[in-house]
Coordinates of N, CA and C in Angstrom, one line a residue:
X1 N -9.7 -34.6 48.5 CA -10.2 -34.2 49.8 C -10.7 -35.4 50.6
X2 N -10.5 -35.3 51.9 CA -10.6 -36.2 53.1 C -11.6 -36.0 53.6
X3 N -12.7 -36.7 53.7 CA -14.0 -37.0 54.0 C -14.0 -37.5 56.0
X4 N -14.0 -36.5 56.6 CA -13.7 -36.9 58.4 C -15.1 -37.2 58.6
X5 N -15.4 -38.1 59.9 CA -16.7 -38.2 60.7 C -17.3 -37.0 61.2
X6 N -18.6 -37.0 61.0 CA -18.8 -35.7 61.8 C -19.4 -36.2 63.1
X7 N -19.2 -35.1 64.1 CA -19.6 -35.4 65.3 C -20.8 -34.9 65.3
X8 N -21.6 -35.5 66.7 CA -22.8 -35.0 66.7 C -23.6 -33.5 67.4
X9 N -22.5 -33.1 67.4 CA -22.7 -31.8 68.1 C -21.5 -30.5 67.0
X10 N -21.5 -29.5 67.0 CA -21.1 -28.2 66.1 C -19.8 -27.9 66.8
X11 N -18.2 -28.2 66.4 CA -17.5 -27.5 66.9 C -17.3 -26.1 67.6
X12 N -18.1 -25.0 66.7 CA -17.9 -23.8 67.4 C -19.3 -23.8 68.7
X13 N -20.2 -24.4 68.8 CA -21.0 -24.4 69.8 C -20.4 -25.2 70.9
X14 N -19.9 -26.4 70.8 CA -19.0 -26.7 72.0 C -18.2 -26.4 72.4
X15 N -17.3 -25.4 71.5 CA -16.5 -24.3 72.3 C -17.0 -23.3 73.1
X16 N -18.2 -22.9 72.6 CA -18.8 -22.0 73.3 C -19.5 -22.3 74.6
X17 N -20.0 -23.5 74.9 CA -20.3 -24.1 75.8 C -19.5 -24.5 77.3
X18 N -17.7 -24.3 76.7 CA -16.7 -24.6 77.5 C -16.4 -23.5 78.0
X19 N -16.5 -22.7 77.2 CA -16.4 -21.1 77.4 C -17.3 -20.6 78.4
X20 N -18.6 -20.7 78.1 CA -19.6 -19.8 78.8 C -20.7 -20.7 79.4
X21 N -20.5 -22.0 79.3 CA -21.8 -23.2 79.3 C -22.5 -22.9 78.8
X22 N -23.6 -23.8 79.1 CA -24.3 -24.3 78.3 C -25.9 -23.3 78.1
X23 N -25.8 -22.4 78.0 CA -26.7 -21.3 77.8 C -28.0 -21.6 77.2
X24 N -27.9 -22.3 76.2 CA -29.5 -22.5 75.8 C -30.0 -23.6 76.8
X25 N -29.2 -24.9 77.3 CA -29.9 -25.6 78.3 C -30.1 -24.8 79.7
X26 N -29.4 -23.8 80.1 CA -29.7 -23.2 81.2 C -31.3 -22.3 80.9
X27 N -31.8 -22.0 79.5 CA -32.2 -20.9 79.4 C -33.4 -22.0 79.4
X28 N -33.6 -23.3 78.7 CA -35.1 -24.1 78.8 C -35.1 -24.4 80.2
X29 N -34.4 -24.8 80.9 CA -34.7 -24.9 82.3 C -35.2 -23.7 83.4
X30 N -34.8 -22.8 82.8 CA -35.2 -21.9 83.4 C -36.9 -21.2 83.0
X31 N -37.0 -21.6 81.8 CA -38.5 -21.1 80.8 C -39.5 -22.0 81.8
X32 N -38.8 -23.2 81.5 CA -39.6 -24.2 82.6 C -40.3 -24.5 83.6
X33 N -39.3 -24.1 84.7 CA -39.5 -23.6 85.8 C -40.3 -22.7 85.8
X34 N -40.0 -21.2 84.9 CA -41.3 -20.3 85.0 C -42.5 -20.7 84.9
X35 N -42.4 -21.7 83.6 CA -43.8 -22.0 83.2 C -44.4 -23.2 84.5
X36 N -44.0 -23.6 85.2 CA -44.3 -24.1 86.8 C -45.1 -23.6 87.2
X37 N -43.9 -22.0 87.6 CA -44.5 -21.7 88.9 C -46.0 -20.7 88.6
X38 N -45.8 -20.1 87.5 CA -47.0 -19.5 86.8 C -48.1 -20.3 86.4
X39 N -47.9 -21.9 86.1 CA -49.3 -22.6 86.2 C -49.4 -22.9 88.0
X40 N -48.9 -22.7 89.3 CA -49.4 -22.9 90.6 C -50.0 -21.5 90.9
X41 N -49.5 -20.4 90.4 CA -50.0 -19.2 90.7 C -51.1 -19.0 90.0
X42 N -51.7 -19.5 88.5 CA -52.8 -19.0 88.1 C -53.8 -20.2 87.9
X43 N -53.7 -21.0 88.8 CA -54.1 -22.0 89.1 C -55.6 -21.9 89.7
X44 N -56.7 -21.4 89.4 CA -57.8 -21.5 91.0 C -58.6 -22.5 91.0
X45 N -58.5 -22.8 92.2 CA -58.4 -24.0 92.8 C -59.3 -24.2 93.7
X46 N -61.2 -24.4 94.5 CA -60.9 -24.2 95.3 C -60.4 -24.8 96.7
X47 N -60.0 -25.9 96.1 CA -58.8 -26.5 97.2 C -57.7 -25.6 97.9
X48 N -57.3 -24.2 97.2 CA -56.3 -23.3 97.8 C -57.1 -22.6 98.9
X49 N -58.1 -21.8 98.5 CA -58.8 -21.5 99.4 C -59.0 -21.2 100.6
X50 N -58.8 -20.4 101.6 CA -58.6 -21.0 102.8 C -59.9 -19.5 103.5
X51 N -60.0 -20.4 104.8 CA -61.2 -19.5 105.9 C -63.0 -19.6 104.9
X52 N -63.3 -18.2 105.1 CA -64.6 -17.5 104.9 C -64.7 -17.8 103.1
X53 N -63.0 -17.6 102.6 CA -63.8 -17.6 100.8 C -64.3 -18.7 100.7
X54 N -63.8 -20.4 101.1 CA -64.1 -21.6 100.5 C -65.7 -21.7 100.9
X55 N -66.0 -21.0 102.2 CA -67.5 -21.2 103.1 C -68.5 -21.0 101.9
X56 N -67.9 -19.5 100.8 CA -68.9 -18.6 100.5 C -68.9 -19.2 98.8
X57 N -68.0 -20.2 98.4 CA -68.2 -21.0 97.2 C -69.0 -22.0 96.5

């Protein structure tokens, strides 16, 4: 038996990647992003604040 190099990456996952891209890096970037925008939305701040609420802080 012939002992080949292995590559650093899984043949049937880089076919799958050619096929359909790259799905799990689409899927961290996107977790990412959520996890963004959900730390500026539950963020309070009172820097965001604006008018009468910042007066009454």
């Amino acid at each position: 038996m012939i002992a080949r190099p292995t590559s650093p990456g899984s043949p049937i996952y880089d076919q799958l990647v050619m096929e359909h891209g790259d799905v799990l890096t689409e899927a961290r970037r996107l977790a990412d992003l959520t996890h963004q925008q959900a730390d500026r939305v539950l963020t309070w701040d009172k820097s965001t604040l604006r008018g009468d609420q910042a007066a009454q802080s």
